[in-house]
Amino acid sequence: MADALPPVERRLDLLAGALDRARRYDTGFIAFIIYRAESARALFENILVNRLLTLNQRARRVWFQPDSPPAAHDLLSRLLETPPAADEVIFVYGLQHAFPGLLNALNYRRELIPDHRWRLVFWALDDEATRMMRDAPDFWAFVNQVLEVPEVPPLEERAQLAGTLAWAGMGDSEIRNLMPAERRARIALRERLLDELPESEDTQSTRADLHYTLAGLYWADRQLGKAEEHAQAALALAQQMDDAELHARVMNVLGLIYAALPTGDRAANLARAIACYEAALTVYTPEAAPLDYAMTQNNLGNAYAALPTGDRAANLARAIACYEAALTVYTPEAAPLQYATTQNNLGLAYAALPTGDRAANLARAIACYEAALRFRTPEAAPLDYAMTQNNLGLAYRNLPTGDRAANLARAIACYEAALTVYTPEAAPLDYAMTQNNLGNAYAALPTGDRAANLARAIACYEAALTVYTPEAAPLDYAMTQNNLGNAYAALPTGDRAANLARAIACYEAALRFRTPEAAPLEYATTQNNLGLAYAALPTGDRAANLARAIACYEAALTVYTPEAAPLEYATTQYNLGLAYAALPTGDRAANLARAIACYEAALRFRTPEAAPLEYATTQNNLGTVYYELGQLEQAADAYRRAVEITPERGNRQAALGAVLRKLGRDEEAAAHLARARELIPADDHYNLACLEAIAGNTDAALDHLEKAIAWDATLRDWAARDPDLESLRDHPRFKRMTNERMGE
């Protein structure tokens, strides 16, 4: 039977047999196949792959690209890092893109091939083979077999073959899950096939297919200019051929391209994408083209979900309707991977929905992601699996109901699952994104060792920053620096001043790129965080630190206005009030008046209905300022409002009791002070000091105060003014504690 094969196929059959014998006898083998046309190479590669499959062997492809880094040119080192399986034959392409590094590696380390029993097939153009013989002669002496394939096939055969190859491996899920090197290899193949096909009526259909598939591959590779160029070429050919189905396909891919454009008016780009998808749907109906209808509905949903203008809830409702329309066709039985993709997108839409029951929306999102993961497995669709695990982690992290610690533990498990695929080598930006998310989850974890959780968060953020550099991803770099600053600021162990100094450095690094122009809300967030760090700093000039904090809060308030961000405005006004109340220099009465104004500004939005806990906290601090000013009735009113919302807070019960005692309401005061003694935790030394001072227990009060200041030196200035500690002020221990400064 073998003798009846055409000559080249016979030689390929013999080559497959030789490769199989090398496997059976556990020896290395090197073959060169020299070709002159890409269509010929593709044809004979397909024949050889099929021959090997009949012998239970498979091809593993290594492509060298024009943009391959020099380190990647050392083929033998790459094979040492990821050794071939016993049934794998290594196919090597694009040799010219790896010269001279490949030549040197092969020539000087050629013995590795027989030593490791590797079997390699090099696909080489004439000039590549000539240079290999000339510049790597010692390696060339190791070559076991050289095969030349025939000249360029006839035009009709080339067009037919190119049309077949254009569609090979072009499933929607397969394109998305290609590693970048493999995707670019497919682009290079189709570009070469296109170059080899002359423009004629006979090749129109094949050229249209090549342009269309190149548009999709360039879109997946985010080379959107090239993608649009090929899509427009395919559209022109569709119009010439009066091919409505091809026209619809191209409109769909044009929609993808417009939706992904990083420049220009985002809303206008998405509006163009929506128009393209809707044009495609005039051809793609559920009856005439159900799978294409579903694909386009999914894409239309993505465009509505991303639309930055108009009613956000209405846009997401349209997106949800589109995804649900797609799922009438994309069922687990008919199209499992497309079903999974659409379920993932539907989950994203529910997770982003700003209206309705937040917990219910996130529960729906979780159900969608879990449905997607039935088919998005590490084996079937690794990158999609990782993406959905990351999304599922975000949903669990944001879930407002249920056991918070359990939800965050689930989120952590999801992020760690994603990181089994998202490695720094395979998907660096996705790796960095997921490390940042994992850091956020550890930082929020309410159970376990707080310091250990924050140390893990810091490690995650630092891992993200190996990819998120100021040059490669400035805004992501800034986001991660901000998060890293938050973790250092919250760290309960180590040198408090050093931790806050690190936090300040992180926030200042973030503000290089979080500017009022580039990212106004993020700028305000980081300015607020920087203010908190300066306000908490236990070393240096306390007045100067608080002045810096005040400047940061005021910078944040240029963005956080009552109209644009009312709750953030209220939080920052509250922080500003704390800073003015703590300021040890300047006109004390004026500083306290400013603090009162800030707290009252915060209370415009921190209401008992909208934010009860924040309302109570602000009222408590407002009461403290009035207490220091001697305005006892106003202080009692504010403290009472705080206690009504948070009766379980012992320090607030004590503050109210102290003011009532000064007002002569001894019976009411005694009740609140007794309740405070029941509620204040044993390790809340500052508030216990206040309680004991009010009760006249001087030694106990001083003992607690000493412990409180040892933990947080910034309490020293407030203790010197705190009306609750008035009875201690003449005591030598009190004077020593409140007059000392760190390092003195």
XYZ file of C-alpha atoms in Angstrom:
744
model
C 0.000 0.000 0.000
C 2.778 2.449 0.912
C 4.414 2.058 -2.544
C 1.251 3.444 -4.174
C 1.624 6.794 -2.415
C 2.757 9.885 -4.382
C 6.531 10.468 -4.028
C 6.439 13.249 -1.425
C 3.738 11.564 0.628
C 5.805 8.371 0.469
C 8.808 10.270 1.834
C 6.692 11.822 4.594
C 5.423 8.351 5.442
C 9.013 7.150 5.718
C 9.897 10.160 7.894
C 7.019 9.355 10.240
C 8.297 5.780 10.439
C 11.824 6.989 11.234
C 10.501 9.265 13.995
C 8.534 6.341 15.409
C 11.620 4.097 15.392
C 13.587 6.794 17.207
C 10.918 6.758 19.892
C 10.878 2.969 20.157
C 14.668 2.710 20.301
C 14.928 5.726 22.655
C 17.204 7.833 20.470
C 17.194 11.439 19.290
C 16.262 12.407 15.737
C 16.599 15.609 13.700
C 14.819 16.237 10.400
C 14.699 19.271 8.123
C 11.775 19.817 5.746
C 12.601 22.529 3.204
C 9.711 24.325 1.506
C 9.194 27.319 -0.793
C 5.507 28.209 -0.312
C 3.431 28.413 2.837
C 0.525 26.608 1.215
C 2.822 23.690 0.376
C 4.235 23.615 3.905
C 0.751 23.633 5.425
C -0.373 20.801 3.123
C 2.551 18.518 3.918
C 2.577 19.387 7.598
C -1.035 18.213 7.749
C -0.047 14.919 6.066
C 2.849 14.342 8.493
C 0.734 15.177 11.555
C -1.897 12.654 10.480
C 0.774 9.992 9.862
C 2.185 10.557 13.328
C -1.282 10.317 14.880
C -1.721 6.841 13.377
C 1.511 5.922 15.188
C 0.213 7.357 18.504
C 2.476 10.382 18.314
C 1.652 14.068 18.323
C 3.257 17.311 17.216
C 4.232 20.033 19.682
C 4.833 23.314 17.873
C 7.469 25.947 18.654
C 7.081 29.202 16.685
C 9.710 31.936 16.614
C 8.123 35.346 16.054
C 9.695 38.636 14.888
C 9.135 40.059 18.384
C 10.415 37.001 20.287
C 12.859 38.127 23.011
C 16.483 36.948 22.593
C 16.169 34.599 25.580
C 13.429 32.703 23.721
C 15.755 31.986 20.787
C 17.591 29.285 22.742
C 15.414 26.362 21.704
C 17.358 23.817 23.724
C 16.999 25.752 26.982
C 13.268 26.000 26.357
C 13.078 22.234 25.894
C 15.040 21.694 29.100
C 12.545 23.897 30.962
C 9.496 22.088 29.524
C 10.732 18.694 28.319
C 8.780 16.959 25.533
C 6.622 13.995 26.478
C 7.663 10.589 25.140
C 5.022 10.759 22.401
C 5.828 14.339 21.295
C 7.700 15.381 18.162
C 8.846 19.011 18.252
C 7.924 21.002 15.111
C 9.980 24.218 14.837
C 8.994 27.187 12.604
C 10.118 30.752 11.883
C 13.842 29.984 12.146
C 14.976 33.315 10.648
C 13.364 35.203 13.554
C 15.643 33.391 16.033
C 18.970 33.903 14.230
C 21.752 34.126 15.387
C 20.817 32.959 18.914
C 19.243 29.737 17.629
C 22.286 28.953 15.464
C 24.690 29.377 18.386
C 22.566 27.327 20.775
C 22.197 24.445 18.313
C 25.828 24.479 17.204
C 27.422 24.544 20.650
C 24.907 22.457 22.612
C 23.839 19.991 19.934
C 24.667 16.980 22.135
C 21.626 17.759 24.260
C 19.375 16.437 21.477
C 20.658 12.838 21.434
C 21.362 12.923 25.184
C 17.694 13.728 25.941
C 16.285 11.626 23.068
C 14.473 14.603 21.593
C 12.879 14.286 18.154
C 12.813 17.548 16.198
C 11.422 18.503 12.789
C 12.581 21.922 11.502
C 10.384 23.529 8.806
C 12.752 25.769 6.860
C 12.687 28.022 3.838
C 15.584 27.605 1.400
C 17.591 30.518 2.783
C 16.977 29.389 6.388
C 18.333 25.927 5.633
C 21.318 27.400 3.753
C 22.228 29.612 6.690
C 21.846 26.696 9.098
C 24.295 24.627 7.044
C 26.748 27.535 6.784
C 26.625 28.990 10.317
C 25.890 25.876 12.405
C 27.923 23.175 10.596
C 28.524 21.037 13.672
C 24.799 20.904 14.363
C 24.046 20.239 10.680
C 26.265 17.154 10.889
C 23.800 15.762 13.460
C 20.810 16.053 11.060
C 19.356 12.616 10.298
C 17.099 13.442 7.345
C 16.452 16.294 4.912
C 13.283 16.375 2.815
C 12.342 18.933 0.165
C 8.664 19.432 -0.636
C 7.587 20.256 -4.219
C 7.252 23.687 -5.753
C 4.152 25.852 -5.337
C 0.925 23.886 -5.988
C -1.425 25.036 -8.794
C -3.553 28.117 -8.063
C -6.829 26.189 -7.700
C -5.228 23.770 -5.251
C -3.610 26.624 -3.306
C -6.908 28.515 -3.049
C -8.733 25.423 -1.842
C -6.031 24.621 0.718
C -5.824 28.237 1.918
C -9.598 28.325 2.358
C -9.418 25.192 4.517
C -6.491 26.515 6.554
C -8.169 29.908 7.040
C -10.831 28.288 9.216
C -8.621 25.788 11.060
C -8.821 26.319 14.819
C -11.032 29.394 14.541
C -13.669 28.449 17.115
C -14.629 31.403 19.322
C -13.432 29.757 22.533
C -10.289 28.395 20.902
C -9.177 31.861 19.715
C -9.609 33.346 23.188
C -7.699 30.514 24.858
C -4.705 30.632 22.533
C -1.473 31.660 24.184
C -0.081 34.832 22.529
C 2.755 33.011 20.719
C 0.391 30.477 19.144
C -2.064 33.227 18.132
C 0.690 35.193 16.410
C 1.853 32.043 14.669
C -1.643 31.612 13.237
C -1.642 35.238 12.141
C 1.713 34.758 10.388
C 0.447 31.638 8.587
C -2.651 33.398 7.249
C -0.702 36.507 6.220
C 1.685 34.317 4.218
C -1.216 32.427 2.626
C -2.802 35.764 1.688
C 0.456 37.018 0.175
C 0.735 33.884 -1.973
C -2.783 34.200 -3.403
C -3.133 36.555 -6.372
C -6.149 38.872 -6.476
C -8.594 37.373 -8.941
C -12.219 36.414 -9.213
C -11.237 32.798 -8.571
C -9.618 33.637 -5.214
C -12.173 36.183 -3.945
C -13.931 33.805 -1.585
C -10.700 32.434 -0.112
C -9.187 35.910 0.274
C -12.369 37.063 2.015
C -12.127 34.135 4.448
C -8.465 34.912 5.136
C -9.182 38.623 5.707
C -12.093 37.753 7.990
C -10.163 35.230 10.093
C -7.178 37.595 10.294
C -9.513 40.323 11.578
C -10.639 37.970 14.348
C -7.088 36.920 15.257
C -5.771 40.493 15.272
C -8.754 41.506 17.413
C -7.912 38.741 19.915
C -4.278 39.928 19.870
C -5.430 43.540 20.473
C -3.835 44.772 17.237
C -7.026 46.646 16.460
C -5.740 48.771 13.587
C -4.733 45.644 11.666
C -7.986 43.979 12.684
C -10.087 46.812 11.227
C -7.960 46.875 8.056
C -8.666 43.181 7.395
C -12.334 43.495 8.390
C -12.845 46.351 5.919
C -11.091 44.297 3.191
C -13.399 41.357 3.923
C -16.420 43.689 3.896
C -15.453 45.042 0.462
C -15.155 41.485 -0.899
C -18.512 40.537 0.652
C -20.118 43.474 -1.152
C -18.434 42.548 -4.456
C -19.717 38.975 -4.137
C -23.141 40.106 -2.830
C -22.649 37.676 0.071
C -25.125 38.638 2.820
C -23.915 35.938 5.209
C -20.275 37.054 4.930
C -21.408 40.678 5.316
C -23.130 39.746 8.598
C -20.045 37.889 9.830
C -17.820 40.870 9.097
C -20.243 43.299 10.757
C -20.075 41.140 13.861
C -16.271 41.222 13.973
C -16.269 44.969 13.231
C -18.501 45.353 16.269
C -15.908 43.510 18.353
C -13.175 45.791 17.029
C -15.086 49.037 17.691
C -16.034 47.820 21.162
C -12.357 47.200 21.997
C -10.955 50.500 20.651
C -8.879 52.116 23.438
C -8.899 55.594 21.927
C -11.531 58.079 20.811
C -14.975 58.624 22.273
C -15.773 55.418 24.171
C -19.524 55.908 23.990
C -19.365 56.628 20.257
C -17.210 53.547 19.640
C -19.686 51.349 21.490
C -22.605 52.922 19.652
C -20.884 51.941 16.377
C -20.378 48.422 17.732
C -24.067 48.173 18.671
C -25.054 49.329 15.173
C -22.794 46.642 13.651
C -24.292 43.879 15.779
C -27.830 45.014 15.042
C -27.021 45.016 11.310
C -25.716 41.450 11.628
C -28.930 40.407 13.406
C -31.000 41.375 10.358
C -29.382 38.328 8.720
C -28.692 36.188 11.767
C -32.154 35.113 12.979
C -32.876 32.263 15.396
C -34.416 30.324 12.532
C -31.913 31.020 9.726
C -28.622 30.999 11.653
C -29.199 30.100 15.307
C -25.542 29.826 16.390
C -24.559 33.084 14.693
C -27.658 34.743 16.162
C -26.593 33.642 19.636
C -22.986 34.779 19.107
C -24.114 38.228 17.991
C -26.618 38.590 20.820
C -23.797 37.804 23.242
C -21.584 40.457 21.643
C -24.434 42.980 21.650
C -24.894 42.303 25.347
C -21.200 42.986 25.930
C -21.492 46.351 24.168
C -24.527 47.433 26.210
C -22.814 46.292 29.410
C -19.776 48.461 28.643
C -21.714 51.579 27.541
C -20.558 54.501 29.737
C -23.415 56.865 28.889
C -27.159 56.770 29.441
C -29.027 54.964 32.195
C -26.603 52.368 33.611
C -29.322 50.115 34.965
C -31.239 50.235 31.657
C -28.084 49.429 29.675
C -27.365 46.422 31.885
C -30.982 45.288 31.635
C -30.579 45.328 27.819
C -27.344 43.383 28.160
C -29.064 40.774 30.349
C -31.871 40.441 27.777
C -29.275 39.875 25.027
C -27.433 37.198 27.001
C -30.684 35.449 27.830
C -31.626 35.511 24.126
C -28.251 33.926 23.313
C -28.873 31.209 25.917
C -32.033 30.101 24.115
C -29.611 28.700 21.520
C -26.418 28.217 23.531
C -27.518 25.283 25.695
C -25.185 22.979 27.628
C -25.990 20.210 25.153
C -25.786 22.153 21.869
C -22.876 24.529 22.531
C -21.286 23.943 25.950
C -18.326 26.347 25.652
C -20.445 29.155 24.177
C -23.045 28.494 26.880
C -20.260 28.938 29.427
C -19.059 32.194 27.842
C -22.544 33.683 27.874
C -23.199 32.567 31.436
C -19.951 34.286 32.456
C -21.049 37.503 30.745
C -24.503 37.281 32.287
C -22.824 36.949 35.682
C -20.797 40.110 35.035
C -23.962 42.022 34.166
C -25.780 40.923 37.325
C -22.704 41.712 39.431
C -22.584 45.262 38.021
C -26.339 45.979 38.270
C -26.785 49.155 40.371
C -30.480 48.647 41.094
C -32.486 46.015 42.910
C -31.374 43.773 45.770
C -27.557 43.769 45.764
C -27.270 40.412 47.509
C -29.781 38.809 45.132
C -27.969 40.221 42.084
C -24.647 38.832 43.302
C -26.248 35.478 44.096
C -27.460 35.355 40.475
C -23.969 36.288 39.299
C -22.466 33.467 41.379
C -24.950 30.984 39.910
C -23.992 32.129 36.395
C -20.252 31.792 37.045
C -20.727 28.339 38.542
C -22.776 27.309 35.494
C -19.931 28.545 33.277
C -17.363 26.531 35.247
C -19.149 23.292 34.386
C -17.488 23.611 30.988
C -14.745 26.181 31.523
C -12.287 23.695 32.986
C -8.478 23.963 33.223
C -8.241 21.274 30.557
C -10.896 22.443 28.075
C -10.501 26.234 28.296
C -7.729 27.239 30.719
C -7.765 31.019 30.207
C -11.569 31.166 30.324
C -11.522 28.989 33.454
C -9.120 31.417 35.112
C -11.192 34.448 34.054
C -14.394 32.989 35.494
C -12.691 31.930 38.725
C -11.476 35.516 39.125
C -14.995 36.846 38.494
C -16.448 34.360 40.965
C -13.900 35.506 43.531
C -14.979 39.127 43.061
C -18.637 38.189 43.523
C -17.957 36.304 46.768
C -15.749 39.140 48.020
C -18.507 41.723 47.405
C -21.393 39.602 48.763
C -23.032 41.679 51.530
C -24.904 38.787 53.151
C -23.902 35.538 54.800
C -20.710 34.737 56.720
C -18.165 37.382 55.704
C -15.159 35.232 56.552
C -16.570 32.248 54.642
C -17.319 34.428 51.594
C -13.768 35.791 51.587
C -12.323 32.298 52.029
C -14.269 31.244 48.916
C -12.983 34.321 47.081
C -9.402 33.437 48.022
C -9.894 29.868 46.754
C -11.217 31.235 43.449
C -8.277 33.626 42.973
C -5.798 30.867 43.784
C -7.503 28.600 41.243
C -7.188 31.370 38.629
C -3.478 31.715 39.415
C -2.848 28.096 38.447
C -3.396 29.330 34.875
C -2.565 33.028 35.143
C 1.210 32.825 35.532
C 3.674 35.706 35.027
C 4.887 33.989 31.859
C 1.591 32.897 30.294
C -0.660 35.855 31.171
C 1.283 38.580 33.007
C -1.428 41.268 33.180
C -4.091 38.780 34.283
C -1.632 37.389 36.845
C -1.094 40.880 38.240
C -4.843 41.630 38.315
C -5.592 38.411 40.199
C -2.727 38.913 42.653
C -4.144 42.371 43.409
C -7.611 40.883 43.962
C -6.156 38.147 46.174
C -4.379 40.825 48.205
C -7.673 42.686 48.653
C -9.352 39.515 49.931
C -6.600 38.778 52.461
C -6.644 42.424 53.585
C -10.414 42.243 54.226
C -10.382 38.842 55.998
C -11.954 39.350 59.452
C -10.785 36.054 60.962
C -7.417 34.479 61.652
C -4.162 36.242 62.434
C -4.639 39.843 61.257
C -0.929 40.484 60.861
C -0.429 37.263 58.884
C -3.376 38.090 56.615
C -1.977 41.553 55.902
C 1.492 40.107 55.304
C -0.064 37.820 52.665
C -1.880 40.814 51.163
C 1.407 42.747 50.973
C 3.093 39.788 49.248
C 0.257 39.661 46.700
C 0.450 43.386 45.956
C 4.223 43.182 45.564
C 3.803 40.250 43.168
C 1.344 42.338 41.137
C 3.854 45.196 41.012
C 6.415 42.981 39.264
C 4.083 43.313 36.245
C 2.221 46.541 36.980
C 5.130 48.928 36.441
C 4.868 52.695 35.894
C 5.866 52.144 32.266
C 3.721 49.118 31.410
C 0.500 49.857 33.331
C 0.621 53.225 35.126
C -2.971 53.330 36.432
C -2.871 49.693 37.573
C 0.490 50.419 39.204
C -1.130 53.342 41.033
C -4.123 51.225 42.141
C -1.851 48.521 43.535
C 0.413 51.035 45.281
C -2.703 52.504 46.928
C -3.772 49.045 48.106
C -0.265 48.277 49.334
C -0.338 51.541 51.287
C -3.636 50.516 52.898
C -2.135 47.191 53.977
C 0.945 48.804 55.538
C -1.241 51.400 57.270
C -3.402 48.644 58.810
C -0.501 46.363 59.858
C -0.840 45.778 63.635
C 2.686 44.435 64.158
C 6.174 45.812 63.685
C 7.301 49.419 63.934
C 4.137 51.526 63.591
C 6.012 54.592 62.390
C 7.938 52.575 59.788
C 4.750 50.917 58.544
C 3.053 54.298 58.127
C 6.132 55.720 56.403
C 5.893 52.844 53.905
C 2.176 53.542 53.460
C 2.908 57.211 52.767
C 5.548 56.253 50.179
C 3.015 53.965 48.465
C 0.307 56.628 48.367
C 2.753 59.183 46.976
C 3.811 56.682 44.295
C 0.141 56.193 43.391
C -0.399 59.954 43.104
C 2.201 60.150 40.321
C -0.535 58.756 38.066
C -3.730 59.273 40.056
C -4.079 62.923 39.124
C -7.216 65.110 39.152
C -7.152 65.034 35.337
C -6.359 61.368 34.656
C -8.288 59.661 37.476
C -10.161 62.190 39.653
C -12.050 59.812 41.970
C -8.991 57.634 42.498
C -6.917 60.785 43.136
C -9.359 61.787 45.860
C -9.344 58.294 47.395
C -5.562 58.246 47.646
C -5.377 61.796 48.983
C -7.820 60.795 51.720
C -5.734 57.694 52.527
C -2.545 59.769 52.577
C -4.236 62.162 54.998
C -5.147 59.270 57.300
C -1.546 58.039 57.286
C -0.114 61.464 58.154
C -2.737 61.916 60.879
C -1.787 58.562 62.448
C 2.003 59.052 62.204
C 3.399 58.748 65.765
C 6.804 60.282 65.013
C 7.993 63.660 63.816
C 6.340 67.030 64.332
C 2.715 66.278 65.246
C 1.453 69.680 64.102
C 3.266 69.382 60.766
C 1.885 65.870 60.216
C -1.662 67.063 60.891
C -1.158 70.066 58.611
C -0.165 67.636 55.845
C -3.227 65.515 56.606
C -5.474 68.597 56.365
C -3.926 69.504 52.994
C -4.607 65.971 51.725
C -8.242 65.995 52.854
C -8.783 69.410 51.276
C -7.265 68.121 48.013
C -9.677 65.166 48.122
C -12.606 67.531 48.628
C -11.860 69.286 45.323
C -13.197 66.070 43.757
C -15.434 64.670 46.496
C -18.229 67.223 46.301
C -21.720 66.853 47.811
C -23.109 66.468 44.290
C -20.517 64.111 42.759
C -19.738 61.788 45.693
C -21.872 62.576 48.759
C -20.816 59.656 50.971
C -17.111 60.096 50.186
C -17.538 63.852 50.783
C -18.992 63.063 54.196
C -16.181 60.653 55.092
C -13.507 63.143 54.111
C -15.208 65.995 55.968
C -15.303 63.754 59.036
C -11.571 62.973 58.692
C -10.852 66.676 58.243
C -12.803 67.386 61.428
C -10.692 64.833 63.324
C -7.508 66.514 62.101
C -8.614 70.011 63.151
C -9.763 68.683 66.523
C -6.349 67.070 67.103
C -4.251 70.031 65.884
C -1.985 71.057 68.806
C -0.964 74.450 67.405
C -2.741 77.626 66.376
C -5.904 79.114 67.833
C -7.526 76.207 69.684
C -11.037 77.660 69.603
C -10.742 78.345 65.864
C -9.524 74.805 65.218
C -12.438 73.348 67.158
C -14.885 75.603 65.323
C -13.504 74.229 62.045
C -13.886 70.694 63.383
C -17.542 71.384 64.241
C -18.159 72.757 60.733
C -16.611 69.641 59.205
C -18.646 67.236 61.358
C -21.846 69.122 60.549
C -21.000 68.962 56.841
C -20.508 65.201 57.186
C -23.870 64.864 58.965
C -25.677 66.197 55.890
C -25.204 62.732 54.418
C -24.319 60.634 57.468
C -27.922 60.324 58.599
C -29.505 57.720 60.911
C -31.297 56.276 57.898
C -28.520 56.315 55.263
C -25.451 55.557 57.393
C -26.428 54.911 61.028
C -23.033 53.757 62.330
C -21.165 56.624 60.657
C -23.834 59.029 61.945
C -23.258 57.810 65.504
C -19.467 58.076 65.190
C -19.692 61.632 63.879
C -22.131 62.668 66.612
C -19.793 61.186 69.234
C -16.837 63.225 67.954
C -19.001 66.325 67.668
C -19.938 65.818 71.306
C -16.260 65.583 72.261
C -15.512 68.953 70.623
C -18.458 70.605 72.375
C -17.303 69.008 75.657
C -13.811 70.516 75.274
C -15.335 73.919 74.493
C -17.404 73.684 77.676
C -20.697 73.665 75.743
C -22.063 70.840 77.876
C -25.704 70.830 76.735
C -24.654 70.568 73.091
C -22.146 67.869 74.042
C -24.817 65.880 75.912
C -27.210 66.125 72.954
C -24.576 64.873 70.518
C -23.437 62.043 72.806
C -27.046 61.028 73.408
C -27.676 60.787 69.645
C -24.597 58.556 69.354
C -25.710 56.315 72.232
C -29.231 55.950 70.820
C -27.783 54.364 67.657
C -24.940 52.409 69.333
C -25.931 51.636 72.946
C -23.422 48.769 72.972
C -20.430 51.153 72.718
C -19.081 51.529 76.245
C -16.874 54.533 75.484
C -19.912 56.487 74.268
C -21.897 55.545 77.363
C -18.943 56.794 79.462
C -18.694 60.086 77.555
C -22.402 60.766 78.004
C -22.173 59.834 81.697
C -19.236 62.214 82.235
C -21.060 65.189 80.682
C -24.268 64.437 82.572
C -22.296 64.324 85.845
C -20.862 67.789 85.083
C -24.386 69.010 84.377
C -25.442 67.738 87.805
C -27.633 64.910 86.499
C -25.981 62.386 88.795
C -28.580 59.611 88.709
C -28.720 59.523 84.897
C -24.917 59.817 84.762
C -24.440 56.875 87.130
C -26.609 54.634 84.933
C -24.548 55.396 81.834
C -21.235 55.012 83.685
C -22.307 51.654 85.113
C -23.299 50.516 81.636
C -19.922 51.706 80.293
C -18.054 49.608 82.875
C -19.935 46.521 81.632
C -19.221 47.236 77.977
C -15.683 48.627 77.603
C -13.317 45.768 76.628
C -10.437 44.957 78.957
C -7.868 45.905 76.299
C -9.442 49.312 75.481
C -6.996 51.067 77.788
C -7.693 54.662 76.761
C -11.423 54.494 77.385
C -10.875 52.553 80.602
C -8.505 55.345 81.697
C -11.274 57.885 81.059
C -13.817 55.781 82.952
C -11.547 55.309 85.976
C -10.655 59.022 85.995
C -14.344 59.971 85.982
C -14.916 57.498 88.832
C -11.997 58.986 90.828
C -9.755 55.885 90.582
C -6.545 57.789 89.830
C -3.973 54.972 89.917
C -6.080 52.644 87.753
C -6.705 55.494 85.295
C -2.975 56.264 85.028
C -2.084 52.590 84.544
C -4.532 52.279 81.661
C -3.410 55.571 80.124
C 0.238 54.485 80.200
C -0.637 51.301 78.284
C -2.751 53.231 75.769
C 0.011 55.747 74.973
C 2.598 52.948 74.708
C 0.480 51.454 71.900
C -0.461 54.703 70.137
C 1.723 57.713 70.859
C -0.637 60.024 68.960
C -3.050 59.758 71.929
C -0.638 61.837 74.036
C -1.780 65.225 72.683
C -5.466 64.418 73.025
C -4.998 63.034 76.548
C -3.510 66.372 77.603
C -6.798 68.074 76.589
C -9.409 65.364 77.177
C -12.010 66.686 79.655
C -12.568 63.129 80.937
C -8.979 63.113 82.250
C -9.224 66.531 83.925
C -8.830 65.004 87.401
C -5.395 63.605 86.462
C -3.792 66.756 85.092
C -1.839 67.752 88.186
C -0.485 64.257 88.767
C 3.274 63.878 88.036
C 2.774 60.629 86.112
C 0.184 62.288 83.904
C 2.458 65.263 83.216
C 5.338 62.968 82.362
C 3.215 60.854 79.990
C 1.645 63.805 78.172
C 4.825 65.900 77.885
C 7.140 63.155 76.574
C 7.827 62.898 72.853
C 8.969 59.874 70.943
C 12.767 59.651 70.970
C 13.207 62.217 73.770
